XYZ file of C-alpha atoms in Angstrom:
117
model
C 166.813 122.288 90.223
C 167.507 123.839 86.477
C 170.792 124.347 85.731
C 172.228 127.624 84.261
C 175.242 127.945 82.894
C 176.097 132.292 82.218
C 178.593 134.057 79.860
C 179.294 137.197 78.457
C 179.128 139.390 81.903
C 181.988 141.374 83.056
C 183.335 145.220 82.656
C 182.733 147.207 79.667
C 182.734 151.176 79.947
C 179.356 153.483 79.391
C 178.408 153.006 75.798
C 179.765 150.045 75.362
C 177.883 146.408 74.548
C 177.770 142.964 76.219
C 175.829 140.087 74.918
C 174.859 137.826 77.990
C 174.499 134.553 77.233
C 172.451 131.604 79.717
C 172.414 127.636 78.521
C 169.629 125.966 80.513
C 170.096 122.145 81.567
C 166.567 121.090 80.889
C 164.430 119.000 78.406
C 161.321 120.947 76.769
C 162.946 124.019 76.375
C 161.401 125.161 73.688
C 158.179 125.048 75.090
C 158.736 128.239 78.235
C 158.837 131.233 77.986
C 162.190 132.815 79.185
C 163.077 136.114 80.821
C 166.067 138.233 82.134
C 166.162 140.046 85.235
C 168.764 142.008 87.182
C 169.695 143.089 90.789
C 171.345 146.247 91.141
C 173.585 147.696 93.886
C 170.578 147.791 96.901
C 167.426 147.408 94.648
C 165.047 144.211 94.032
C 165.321 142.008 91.065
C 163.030 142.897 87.974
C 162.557 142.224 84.808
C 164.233 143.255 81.840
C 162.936 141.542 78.855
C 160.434 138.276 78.117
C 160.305 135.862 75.264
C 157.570 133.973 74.920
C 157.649 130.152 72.913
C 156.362 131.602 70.227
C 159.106 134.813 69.868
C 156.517 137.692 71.311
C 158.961 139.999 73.165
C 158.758 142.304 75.641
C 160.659 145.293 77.184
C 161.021 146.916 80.406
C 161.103 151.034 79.444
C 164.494 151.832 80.204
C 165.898 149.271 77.895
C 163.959 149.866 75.075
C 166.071 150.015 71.355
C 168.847 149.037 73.560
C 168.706 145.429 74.366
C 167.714 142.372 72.070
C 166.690 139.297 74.134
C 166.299 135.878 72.041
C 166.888 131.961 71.971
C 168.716 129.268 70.173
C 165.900 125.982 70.822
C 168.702 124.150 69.419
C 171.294 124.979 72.013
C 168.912 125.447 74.833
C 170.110 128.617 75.083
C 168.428 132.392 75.806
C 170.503 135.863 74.887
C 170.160 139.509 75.643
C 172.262 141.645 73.793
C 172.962 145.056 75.317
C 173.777 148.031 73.591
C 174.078 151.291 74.569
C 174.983 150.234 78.066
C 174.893 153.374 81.025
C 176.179 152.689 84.573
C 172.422 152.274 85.850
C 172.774 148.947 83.772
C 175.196 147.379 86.361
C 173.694 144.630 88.171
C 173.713 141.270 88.547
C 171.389 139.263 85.530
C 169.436 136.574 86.160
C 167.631 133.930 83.272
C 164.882 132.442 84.516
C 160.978 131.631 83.346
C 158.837 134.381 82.468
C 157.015 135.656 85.658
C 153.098 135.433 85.121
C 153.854 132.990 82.279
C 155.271 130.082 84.272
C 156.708 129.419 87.612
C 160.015 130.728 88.574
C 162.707 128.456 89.291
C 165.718 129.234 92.155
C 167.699 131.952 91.076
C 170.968 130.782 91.583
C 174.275 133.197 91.398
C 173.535 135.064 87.655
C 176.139 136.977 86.178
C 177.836 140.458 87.060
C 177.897 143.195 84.385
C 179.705 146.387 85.645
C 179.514 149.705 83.696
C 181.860 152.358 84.504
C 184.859 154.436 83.024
């Protein structure tokens, strides 16, 4: 199983920013694409943002000129900056492999991000 380890989740009020952070325990990490997803209160998990090996990115609508996802190769490590953040945001995040790109691994536990005054 691939090991995550999260930070930079937690409470922040609307407006506010967060930059999530996700280290993955794994050799070749350079070479998948990575993604971040989110669970909120009573929904299903979806996407939020892609990036491929080769730095194509991709957005989800309702993040759009909000959030910044990228990677550090070196530290085996995916981001995704959030700016802007609204109470719709909360959820639980998830890193994981691109869906469509490569297969998913388990999801594990992910990280809380609450947004509220």
């Amino acid at each position: 199983q691939v090991q995550r380890v999260y930070s930079g989740g937690g409470l922040v009020q609307p407006g506010g920013s967060l930059k999530l952070s996700c280290e993955i325990i794994m050799i070749n990490f350079r070479t998948y694409p990575l993604a971040w997803y989110r669970q909120g209160p009573g929904e299903q998990r979806d996407l939020v943002a892609y990036i491929l090996a080769t730095g194509v990115t991709y957005y989800v609508d309702s993040v759009k000129g909000r959030f910044t996802i990228s990677r550090d190769n070196e530290m085996n490590t995916v981001y995704l900056q959030m700016n802007s953040l609204q109470p719709e945001d909360t959820a639980i995040y998830y890193c994981n492999t691109a869906r469509g790109f490569s297969d998913l691994w388990p999801w594990g536990r992910g990280t809380q991000v609450t947004v509220s005054s």
